[in-house]
Short mmCIF file of N, CA and C in Angstrom, two decimals:
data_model
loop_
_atom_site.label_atom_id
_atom_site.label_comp_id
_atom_site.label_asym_id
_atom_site.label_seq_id
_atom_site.Cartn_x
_atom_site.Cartn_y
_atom_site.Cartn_z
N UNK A 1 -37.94 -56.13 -97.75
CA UNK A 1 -39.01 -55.18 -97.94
C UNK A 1 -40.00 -55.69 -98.96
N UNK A 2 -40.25 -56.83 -99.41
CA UNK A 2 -41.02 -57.81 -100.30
C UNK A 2 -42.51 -57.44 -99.82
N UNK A 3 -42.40 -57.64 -98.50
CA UNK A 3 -43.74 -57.85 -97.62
C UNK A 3 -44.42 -56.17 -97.81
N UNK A 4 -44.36 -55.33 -97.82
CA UNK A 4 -44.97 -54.05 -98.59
C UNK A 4 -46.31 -54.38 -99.03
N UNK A 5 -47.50 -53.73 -99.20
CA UNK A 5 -48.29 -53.77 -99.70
C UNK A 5 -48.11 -52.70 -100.97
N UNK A 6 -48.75 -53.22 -102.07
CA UNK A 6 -47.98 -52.35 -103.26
C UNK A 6 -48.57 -50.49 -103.05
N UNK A 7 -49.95 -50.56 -102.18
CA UNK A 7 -50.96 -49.32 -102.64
C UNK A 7 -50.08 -48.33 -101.32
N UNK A 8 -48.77 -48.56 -100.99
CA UNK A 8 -48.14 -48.02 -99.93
C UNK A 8 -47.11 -47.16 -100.79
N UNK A 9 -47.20 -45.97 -100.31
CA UNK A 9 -45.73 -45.42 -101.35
C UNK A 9 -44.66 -45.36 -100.01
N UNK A 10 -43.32 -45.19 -100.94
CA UNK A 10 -42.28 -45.13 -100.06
C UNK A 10 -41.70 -43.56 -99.30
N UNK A 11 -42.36 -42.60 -100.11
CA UNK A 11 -42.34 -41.20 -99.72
C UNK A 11 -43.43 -40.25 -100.00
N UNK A 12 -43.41 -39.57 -98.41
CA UNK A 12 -44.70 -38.64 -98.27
C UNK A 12 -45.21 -38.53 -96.93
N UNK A 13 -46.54 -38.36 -97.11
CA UNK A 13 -47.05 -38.36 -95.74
C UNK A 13 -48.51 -38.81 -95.40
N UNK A 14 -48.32 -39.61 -94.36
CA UNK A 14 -49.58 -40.23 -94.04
C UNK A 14 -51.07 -39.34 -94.29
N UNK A 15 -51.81 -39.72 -95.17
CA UNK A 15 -52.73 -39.63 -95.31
C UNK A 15 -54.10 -39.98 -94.26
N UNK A 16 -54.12 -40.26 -93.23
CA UNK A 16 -55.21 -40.74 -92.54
C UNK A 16 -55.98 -39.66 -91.63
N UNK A 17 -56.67 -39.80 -90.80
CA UNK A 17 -57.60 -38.67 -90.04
C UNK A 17 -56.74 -38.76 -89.25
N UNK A 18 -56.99 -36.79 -89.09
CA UNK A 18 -56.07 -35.72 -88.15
C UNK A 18 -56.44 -36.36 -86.58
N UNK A 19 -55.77 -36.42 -85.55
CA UNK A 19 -56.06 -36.46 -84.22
C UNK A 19 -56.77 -35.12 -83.79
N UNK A 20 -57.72 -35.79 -82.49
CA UNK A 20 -58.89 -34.50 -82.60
C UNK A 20 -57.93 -33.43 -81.17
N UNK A 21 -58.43 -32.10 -81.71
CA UNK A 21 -57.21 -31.14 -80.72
C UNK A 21 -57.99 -30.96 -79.20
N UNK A 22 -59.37 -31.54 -78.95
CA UNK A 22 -60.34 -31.64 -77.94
C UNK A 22 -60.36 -33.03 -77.81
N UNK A 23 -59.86 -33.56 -76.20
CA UNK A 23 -59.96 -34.86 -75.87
C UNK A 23 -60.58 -34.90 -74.78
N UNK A 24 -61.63 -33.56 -74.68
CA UNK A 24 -62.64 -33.79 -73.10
C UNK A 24 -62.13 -34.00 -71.69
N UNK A 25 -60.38 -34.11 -71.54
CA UNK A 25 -59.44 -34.00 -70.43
C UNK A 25 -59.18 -32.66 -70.12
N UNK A 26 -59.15 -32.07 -68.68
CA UNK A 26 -58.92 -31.02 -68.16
C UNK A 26 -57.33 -31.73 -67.55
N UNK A 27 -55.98 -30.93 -68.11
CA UNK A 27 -54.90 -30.84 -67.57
C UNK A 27 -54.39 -30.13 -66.62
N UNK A 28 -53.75 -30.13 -65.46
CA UNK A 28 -53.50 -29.22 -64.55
C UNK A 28 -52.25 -29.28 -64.00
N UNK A 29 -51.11 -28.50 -63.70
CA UNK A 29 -50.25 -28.50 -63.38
C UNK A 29 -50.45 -27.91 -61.68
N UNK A 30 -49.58 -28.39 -60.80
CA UNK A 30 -49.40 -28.32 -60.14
C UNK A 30 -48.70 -27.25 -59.89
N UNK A 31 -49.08 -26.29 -58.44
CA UNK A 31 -48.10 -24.67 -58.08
C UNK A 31 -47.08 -24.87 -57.71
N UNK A 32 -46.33 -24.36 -58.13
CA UNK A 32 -44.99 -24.03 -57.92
C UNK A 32 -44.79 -23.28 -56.26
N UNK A 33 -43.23 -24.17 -56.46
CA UNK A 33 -43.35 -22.83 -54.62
C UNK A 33 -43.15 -21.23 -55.03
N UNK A 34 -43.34 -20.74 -54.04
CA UNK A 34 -43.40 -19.57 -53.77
C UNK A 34 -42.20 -18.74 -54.20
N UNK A 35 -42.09 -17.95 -55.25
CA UNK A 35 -40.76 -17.33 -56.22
C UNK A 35 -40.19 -16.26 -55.11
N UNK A 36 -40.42 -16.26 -53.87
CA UNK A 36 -40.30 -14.88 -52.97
C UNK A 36 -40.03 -15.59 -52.04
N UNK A 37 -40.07 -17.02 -51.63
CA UNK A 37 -39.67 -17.67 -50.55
C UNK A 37 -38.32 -18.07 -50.79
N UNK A 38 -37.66 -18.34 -49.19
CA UNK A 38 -36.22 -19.32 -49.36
C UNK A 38 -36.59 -20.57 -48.86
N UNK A 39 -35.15 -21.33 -49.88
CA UNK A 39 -35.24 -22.47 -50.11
C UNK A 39 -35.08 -23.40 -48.42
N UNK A 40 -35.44 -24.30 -48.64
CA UNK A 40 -35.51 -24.85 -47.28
C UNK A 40 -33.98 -25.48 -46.68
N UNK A 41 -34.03 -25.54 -45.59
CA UNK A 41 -32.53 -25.76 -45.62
C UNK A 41 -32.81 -26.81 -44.20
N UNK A 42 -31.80 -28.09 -43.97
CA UNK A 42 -31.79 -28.70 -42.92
C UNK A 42 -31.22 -28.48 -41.71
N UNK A 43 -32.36 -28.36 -40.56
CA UNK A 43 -31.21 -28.26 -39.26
C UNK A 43 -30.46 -28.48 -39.28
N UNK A 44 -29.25 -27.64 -37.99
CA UNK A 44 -28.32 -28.53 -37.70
C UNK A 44 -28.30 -29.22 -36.37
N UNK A 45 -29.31 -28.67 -35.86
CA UNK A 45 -29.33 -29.64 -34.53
C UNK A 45 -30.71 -28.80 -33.75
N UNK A 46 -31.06 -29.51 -32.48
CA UNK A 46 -32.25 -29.22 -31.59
C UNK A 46 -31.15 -28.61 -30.49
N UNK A 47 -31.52 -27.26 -30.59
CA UNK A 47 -31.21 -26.39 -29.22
C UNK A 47 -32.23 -26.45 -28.05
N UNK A 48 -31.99 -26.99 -26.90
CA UNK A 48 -32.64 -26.96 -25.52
C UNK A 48 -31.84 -25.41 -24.38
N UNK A 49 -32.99 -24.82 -24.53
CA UNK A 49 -32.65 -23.59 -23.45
C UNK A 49 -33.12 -23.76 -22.61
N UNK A 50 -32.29 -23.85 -21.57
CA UNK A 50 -32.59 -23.75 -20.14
C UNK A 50 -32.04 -23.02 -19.06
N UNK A 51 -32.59 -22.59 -17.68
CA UNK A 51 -32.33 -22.37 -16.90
C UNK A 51 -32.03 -22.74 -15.27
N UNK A 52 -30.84 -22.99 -14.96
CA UNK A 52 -30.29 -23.46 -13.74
C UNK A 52 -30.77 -22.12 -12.38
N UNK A 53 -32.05 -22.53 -11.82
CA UNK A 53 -32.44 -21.12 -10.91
C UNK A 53 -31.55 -21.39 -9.78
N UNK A 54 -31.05 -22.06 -9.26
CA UNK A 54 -30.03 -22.77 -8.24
C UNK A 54 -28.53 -21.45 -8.18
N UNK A 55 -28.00 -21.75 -9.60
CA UNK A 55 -26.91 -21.42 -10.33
C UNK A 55 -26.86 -20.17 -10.75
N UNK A 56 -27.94 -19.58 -10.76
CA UNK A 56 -27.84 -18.30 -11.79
C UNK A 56 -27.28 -18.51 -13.44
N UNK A 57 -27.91 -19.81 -13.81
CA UNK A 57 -26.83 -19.89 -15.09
C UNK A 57 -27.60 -20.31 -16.23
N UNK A 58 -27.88 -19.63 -17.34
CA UNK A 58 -28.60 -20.03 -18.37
C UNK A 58 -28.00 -20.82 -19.19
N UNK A 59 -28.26 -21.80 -19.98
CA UNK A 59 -27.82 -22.81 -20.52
C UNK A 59 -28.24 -23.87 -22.37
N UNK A 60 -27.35 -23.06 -23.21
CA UNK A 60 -28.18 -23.99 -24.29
C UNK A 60 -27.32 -25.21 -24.05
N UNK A 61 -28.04 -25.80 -24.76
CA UNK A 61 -27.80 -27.38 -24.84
C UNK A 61 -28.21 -28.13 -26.43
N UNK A 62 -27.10 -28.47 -26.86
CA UNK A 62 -27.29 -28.90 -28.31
C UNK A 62 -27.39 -30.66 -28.40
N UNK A 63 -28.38 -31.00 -29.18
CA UNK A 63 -28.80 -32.22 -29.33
C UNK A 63 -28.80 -32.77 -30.75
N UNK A 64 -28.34 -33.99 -31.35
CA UNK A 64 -28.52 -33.95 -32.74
C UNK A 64 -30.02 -33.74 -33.25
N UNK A 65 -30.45 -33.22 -34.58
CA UNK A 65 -31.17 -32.85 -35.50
C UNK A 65 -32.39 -33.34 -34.90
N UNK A 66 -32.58 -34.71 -34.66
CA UNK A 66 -34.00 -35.59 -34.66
C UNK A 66 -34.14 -36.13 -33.42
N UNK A 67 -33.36 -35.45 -32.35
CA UNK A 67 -33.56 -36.11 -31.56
C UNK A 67 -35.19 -35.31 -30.59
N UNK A 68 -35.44 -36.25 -29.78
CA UNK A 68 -36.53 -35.62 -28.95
C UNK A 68 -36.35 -35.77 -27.79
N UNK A 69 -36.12 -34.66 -26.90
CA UNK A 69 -35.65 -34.44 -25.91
C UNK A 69 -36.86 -34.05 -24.84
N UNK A 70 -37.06 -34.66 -23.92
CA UNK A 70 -38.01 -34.26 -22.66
C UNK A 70 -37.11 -33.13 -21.78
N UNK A 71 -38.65 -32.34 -20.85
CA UNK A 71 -37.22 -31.38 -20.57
C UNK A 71 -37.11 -32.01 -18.91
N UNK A 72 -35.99 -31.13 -18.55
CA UNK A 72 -35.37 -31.98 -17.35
C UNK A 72 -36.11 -31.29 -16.05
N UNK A 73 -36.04 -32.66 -15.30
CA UNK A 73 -36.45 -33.27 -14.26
C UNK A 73 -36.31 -32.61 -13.03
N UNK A 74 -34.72 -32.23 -12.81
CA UNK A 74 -34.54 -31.67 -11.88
C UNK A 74 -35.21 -30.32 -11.63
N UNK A 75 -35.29 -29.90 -10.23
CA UNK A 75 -36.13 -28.51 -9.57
C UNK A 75 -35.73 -27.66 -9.65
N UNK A 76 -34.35 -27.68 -9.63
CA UNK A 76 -33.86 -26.60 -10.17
C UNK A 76 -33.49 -25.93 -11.54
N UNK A 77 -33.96 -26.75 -12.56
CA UNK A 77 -33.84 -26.55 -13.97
C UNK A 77 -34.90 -26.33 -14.64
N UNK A 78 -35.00 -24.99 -15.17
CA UNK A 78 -35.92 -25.00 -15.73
C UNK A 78 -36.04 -24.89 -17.21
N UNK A 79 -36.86 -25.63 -18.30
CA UNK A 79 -36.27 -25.46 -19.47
C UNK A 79 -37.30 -24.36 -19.98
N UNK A 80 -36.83 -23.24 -21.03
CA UNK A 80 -37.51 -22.28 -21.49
C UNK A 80 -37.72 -22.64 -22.84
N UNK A 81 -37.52 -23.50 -23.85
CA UNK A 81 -37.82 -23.66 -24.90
C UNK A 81 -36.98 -24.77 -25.40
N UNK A 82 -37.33 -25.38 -26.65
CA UNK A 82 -36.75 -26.16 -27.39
C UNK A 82 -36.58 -25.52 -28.89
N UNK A 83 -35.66 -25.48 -29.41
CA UNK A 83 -35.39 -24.96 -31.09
C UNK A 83 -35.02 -25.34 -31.62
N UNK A 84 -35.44 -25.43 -33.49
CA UNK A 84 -34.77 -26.51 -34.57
C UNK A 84 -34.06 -25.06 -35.09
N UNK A 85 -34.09 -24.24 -35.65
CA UNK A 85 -33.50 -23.33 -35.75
C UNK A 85 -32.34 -22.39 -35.20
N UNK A 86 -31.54 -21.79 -36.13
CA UNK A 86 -30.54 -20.96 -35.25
C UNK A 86 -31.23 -20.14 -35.10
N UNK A 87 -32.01 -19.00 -36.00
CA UNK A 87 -32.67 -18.04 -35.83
C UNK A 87 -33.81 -17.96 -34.62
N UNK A 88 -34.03 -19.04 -34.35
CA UNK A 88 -35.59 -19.37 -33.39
C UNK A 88 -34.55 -19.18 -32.36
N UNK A 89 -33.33 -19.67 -31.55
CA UNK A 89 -32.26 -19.95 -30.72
C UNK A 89 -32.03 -18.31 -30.39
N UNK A 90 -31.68 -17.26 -30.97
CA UNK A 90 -30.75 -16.44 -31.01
C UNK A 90 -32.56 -15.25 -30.65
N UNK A 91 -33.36 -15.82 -30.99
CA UNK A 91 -34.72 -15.10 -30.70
C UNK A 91 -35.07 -15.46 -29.28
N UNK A 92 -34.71 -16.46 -28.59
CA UNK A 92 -35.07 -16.73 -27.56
C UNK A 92 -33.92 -16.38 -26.31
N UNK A 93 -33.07 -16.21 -26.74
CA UNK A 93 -31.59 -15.85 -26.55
C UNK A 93 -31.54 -13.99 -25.75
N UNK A 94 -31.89 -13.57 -26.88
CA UNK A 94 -32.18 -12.24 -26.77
C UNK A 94 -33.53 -11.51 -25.73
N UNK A 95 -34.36 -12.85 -25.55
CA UNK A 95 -35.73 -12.34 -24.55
C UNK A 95 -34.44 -13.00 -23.19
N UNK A 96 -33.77 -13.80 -22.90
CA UNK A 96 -33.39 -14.38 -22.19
C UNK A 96 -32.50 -13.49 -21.20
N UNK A 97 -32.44 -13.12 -20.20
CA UNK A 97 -30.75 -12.04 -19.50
C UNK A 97 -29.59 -12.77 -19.82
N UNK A 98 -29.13 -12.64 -20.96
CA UNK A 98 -27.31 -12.81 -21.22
C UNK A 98 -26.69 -11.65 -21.61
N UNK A 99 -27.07 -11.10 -20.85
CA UNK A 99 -26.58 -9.20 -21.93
C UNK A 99 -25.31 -8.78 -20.32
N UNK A 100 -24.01 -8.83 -20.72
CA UNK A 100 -23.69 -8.79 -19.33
C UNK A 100 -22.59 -10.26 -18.63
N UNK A 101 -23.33 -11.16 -19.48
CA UNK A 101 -22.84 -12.49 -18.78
C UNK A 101 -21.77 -12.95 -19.71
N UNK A 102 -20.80 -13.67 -18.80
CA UNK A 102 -19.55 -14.71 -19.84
C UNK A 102 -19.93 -15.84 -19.89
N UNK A 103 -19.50 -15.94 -21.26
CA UNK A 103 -20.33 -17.26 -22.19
C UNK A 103 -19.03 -18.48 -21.88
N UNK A 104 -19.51 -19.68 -21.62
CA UNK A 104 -18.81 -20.71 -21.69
C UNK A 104 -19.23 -21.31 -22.76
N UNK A 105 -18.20 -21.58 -23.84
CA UNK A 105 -18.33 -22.53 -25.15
C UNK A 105 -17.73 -23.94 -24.59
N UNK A 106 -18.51 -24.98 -24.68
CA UNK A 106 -17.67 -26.37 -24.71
C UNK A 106 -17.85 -27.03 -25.82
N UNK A 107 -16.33 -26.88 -26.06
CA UNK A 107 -16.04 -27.11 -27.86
C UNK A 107 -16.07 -29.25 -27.70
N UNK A 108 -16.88 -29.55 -28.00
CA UNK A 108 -16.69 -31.23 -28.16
C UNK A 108 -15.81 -31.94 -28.77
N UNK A 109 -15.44 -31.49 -29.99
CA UNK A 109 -14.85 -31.94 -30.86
C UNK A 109 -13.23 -31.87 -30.31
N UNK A 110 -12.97 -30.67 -29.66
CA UNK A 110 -11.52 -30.73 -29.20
C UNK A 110 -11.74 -30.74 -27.76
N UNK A 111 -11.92 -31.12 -26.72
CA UNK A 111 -12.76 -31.23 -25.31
C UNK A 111 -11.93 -30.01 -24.61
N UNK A 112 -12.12 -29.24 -25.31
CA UNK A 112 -12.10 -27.46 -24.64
C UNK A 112 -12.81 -26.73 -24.20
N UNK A 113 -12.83 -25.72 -23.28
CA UNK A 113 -13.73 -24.74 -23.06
C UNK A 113 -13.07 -23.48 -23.47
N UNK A 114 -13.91 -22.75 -24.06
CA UNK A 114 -13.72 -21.30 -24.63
C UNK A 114 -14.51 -20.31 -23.80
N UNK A 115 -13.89 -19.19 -23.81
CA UNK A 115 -14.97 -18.12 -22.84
C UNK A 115 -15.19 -16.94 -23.52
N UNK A 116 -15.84 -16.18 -23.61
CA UNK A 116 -16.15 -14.61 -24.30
C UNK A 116 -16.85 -14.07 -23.11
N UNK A 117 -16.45 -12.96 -22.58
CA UNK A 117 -16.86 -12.01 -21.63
C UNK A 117 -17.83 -11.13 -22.64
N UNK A 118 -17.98 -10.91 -23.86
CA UNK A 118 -18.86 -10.11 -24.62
C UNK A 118 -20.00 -10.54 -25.63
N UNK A 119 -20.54 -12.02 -24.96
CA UNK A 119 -21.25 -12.67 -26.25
C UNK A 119 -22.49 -12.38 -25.82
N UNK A 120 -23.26 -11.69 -27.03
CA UNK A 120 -24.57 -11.88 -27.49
C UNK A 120 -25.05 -12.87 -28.20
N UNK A 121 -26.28 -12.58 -28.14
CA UNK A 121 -27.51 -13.33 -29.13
C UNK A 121 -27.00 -13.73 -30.40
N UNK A 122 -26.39 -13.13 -31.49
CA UNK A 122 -25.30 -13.01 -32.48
C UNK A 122 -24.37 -13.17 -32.31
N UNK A 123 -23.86 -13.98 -31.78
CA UNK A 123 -22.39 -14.31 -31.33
C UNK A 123 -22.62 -15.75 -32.03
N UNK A 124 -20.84 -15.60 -33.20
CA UNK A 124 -20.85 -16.37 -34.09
C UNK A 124 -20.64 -17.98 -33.90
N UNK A 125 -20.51 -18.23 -32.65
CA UNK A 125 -20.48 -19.67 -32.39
C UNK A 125 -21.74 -20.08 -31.50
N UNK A 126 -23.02 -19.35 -31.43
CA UNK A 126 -23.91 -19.86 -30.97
C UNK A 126 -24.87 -20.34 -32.02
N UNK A 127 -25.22 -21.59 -32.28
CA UNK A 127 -26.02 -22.02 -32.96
C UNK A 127 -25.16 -23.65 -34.01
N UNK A 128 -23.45 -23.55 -33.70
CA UNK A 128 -22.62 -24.69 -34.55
C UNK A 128 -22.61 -25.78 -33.45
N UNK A 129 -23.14 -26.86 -33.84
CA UNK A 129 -23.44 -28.26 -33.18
C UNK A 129 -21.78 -28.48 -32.71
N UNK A 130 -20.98 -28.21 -33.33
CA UNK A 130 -19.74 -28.42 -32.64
C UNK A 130 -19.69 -27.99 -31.15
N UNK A 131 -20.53 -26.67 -30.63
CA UNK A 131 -20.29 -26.38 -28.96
C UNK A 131 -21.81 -27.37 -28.32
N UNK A 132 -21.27 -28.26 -27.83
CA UNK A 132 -22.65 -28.94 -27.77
C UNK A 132 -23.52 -28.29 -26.03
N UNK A 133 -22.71 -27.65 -25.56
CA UNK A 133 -23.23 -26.50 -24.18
C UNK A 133 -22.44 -25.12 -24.02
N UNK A 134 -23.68 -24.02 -24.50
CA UNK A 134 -22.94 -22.76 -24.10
C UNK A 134 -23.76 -22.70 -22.58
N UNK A 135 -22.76 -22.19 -21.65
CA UNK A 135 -23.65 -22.02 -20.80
C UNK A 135 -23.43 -20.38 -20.68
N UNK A 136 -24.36 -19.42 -19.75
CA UNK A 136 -23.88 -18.06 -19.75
C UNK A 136 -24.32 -18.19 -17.91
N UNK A 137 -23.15 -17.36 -17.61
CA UNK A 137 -22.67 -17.01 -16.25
C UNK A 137 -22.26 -15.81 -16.22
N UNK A 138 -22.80 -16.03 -13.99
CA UNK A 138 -22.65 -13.94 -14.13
C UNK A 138 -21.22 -13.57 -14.03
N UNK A 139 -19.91 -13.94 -13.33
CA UNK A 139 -18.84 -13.65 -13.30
C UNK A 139 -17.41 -14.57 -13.66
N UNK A 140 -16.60 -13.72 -13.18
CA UNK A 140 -15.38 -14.76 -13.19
C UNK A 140 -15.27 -16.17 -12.24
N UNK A 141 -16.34 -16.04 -10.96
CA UNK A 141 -15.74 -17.22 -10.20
C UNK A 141 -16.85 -17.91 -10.64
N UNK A 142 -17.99 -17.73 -10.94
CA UNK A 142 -19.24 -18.53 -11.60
C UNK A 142 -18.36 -19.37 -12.92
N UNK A 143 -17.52 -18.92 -13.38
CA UNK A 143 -16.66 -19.26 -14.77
C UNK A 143 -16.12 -20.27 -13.71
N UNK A 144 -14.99 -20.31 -13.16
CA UNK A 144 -14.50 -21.38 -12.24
C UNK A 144 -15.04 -22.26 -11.49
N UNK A 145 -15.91 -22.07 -11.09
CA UNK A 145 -17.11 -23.21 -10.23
C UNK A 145 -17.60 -24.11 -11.27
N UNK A 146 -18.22 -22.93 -12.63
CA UNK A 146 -18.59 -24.48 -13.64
C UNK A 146 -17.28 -25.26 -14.40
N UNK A 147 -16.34 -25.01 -14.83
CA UNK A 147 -15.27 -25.15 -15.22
C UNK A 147 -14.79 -26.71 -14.13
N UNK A 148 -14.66 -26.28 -13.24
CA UNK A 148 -14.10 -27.33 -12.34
C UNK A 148 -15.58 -28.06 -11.82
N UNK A 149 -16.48 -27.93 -11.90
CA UNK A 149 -17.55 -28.93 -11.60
C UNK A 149 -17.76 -30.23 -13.37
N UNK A 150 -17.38 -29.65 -14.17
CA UNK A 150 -17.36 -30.04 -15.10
C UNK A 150 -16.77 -32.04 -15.07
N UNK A 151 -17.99 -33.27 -15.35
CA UNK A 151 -17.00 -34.58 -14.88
C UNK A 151 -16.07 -35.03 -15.88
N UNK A 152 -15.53 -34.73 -16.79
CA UNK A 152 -14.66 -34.52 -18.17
C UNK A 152 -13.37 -33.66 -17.55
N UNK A 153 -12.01 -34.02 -18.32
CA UNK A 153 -10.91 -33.29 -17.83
C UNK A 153 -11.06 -32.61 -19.40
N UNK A 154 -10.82 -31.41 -19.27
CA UNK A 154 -10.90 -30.23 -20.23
C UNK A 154 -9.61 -29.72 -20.08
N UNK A 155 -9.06 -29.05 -21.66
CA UNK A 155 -7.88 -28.47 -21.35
C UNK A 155 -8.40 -26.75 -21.04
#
């Protein structure tokens, strides 16, 4: 500590000119989101609704998240919408005639089919990427025709 200039004391406080409290900069913060909105949340997959006019058989069809799906080809299929949402799904669901019809779940993950004679729009397995095709049909033998047309052995 040699190197010191002597006119320096060792305790106190700087003596020099104050910094000025006006620096002619306008600061701005950026808005915040919306305190009344919800938070955003990621798909879980692209629902394709369609209709088999052939069949009598309405049909979602689950696709992963990002995929982009053209709709299908065939004449007898007609597609009524595409959805990133469950809520958008279960809205289109409800304009749709399934009020009445038995739901075929095809569970992927365990290569099963499940049936509910009572599923609505709110029916708790419409919208989980795990059933990757609900289809809805008008009866019991419509249930058996798709069941056994199915090219997969299902238990």
């Amino acid at each position: 500590m040699d190197d010191l200039p002597d006119d320096l004391t060792s305790v106190g406080s700087h003596h020099g000119n104050q910094p000025p409290t006006e620096t002619g900069q306008e600061v701005r913060s950026p808005s915040g989101p919306d305190p009344d909105s919800t938070p955003a949340s990621p798909t879980p997959a692209l629902f394709q609704l369609v209709r088999e006019t052939d069949a009598n058989r309405i049909q979602v069809r689950v696709h992963s998240a990002r995929a982009q799906v053209s709709s299908p080809e065939a004449e007898t299929i007609e597609e009524v919408g595409q959805y990133r949402t469950v809520d958008e799904l279960r809205t289109a669901l409800r304009e749709a005639p399934i009020e009445g019809r038995i739901a075929i779940f095809e569970d992927a993950k365990t290569e099963t089919v499940l049936t509910d004679d009572d599923a609505t729009a709110d029916h708790p397995w419409i919208g989980q990427p795990r059933y990757e095709r609900i289809t809805f049909v008008s009866d019991d033998a419509a249930v058996s025709n798709y069941v056994n047309s199915l090219d997969r052995p299902l238990a």
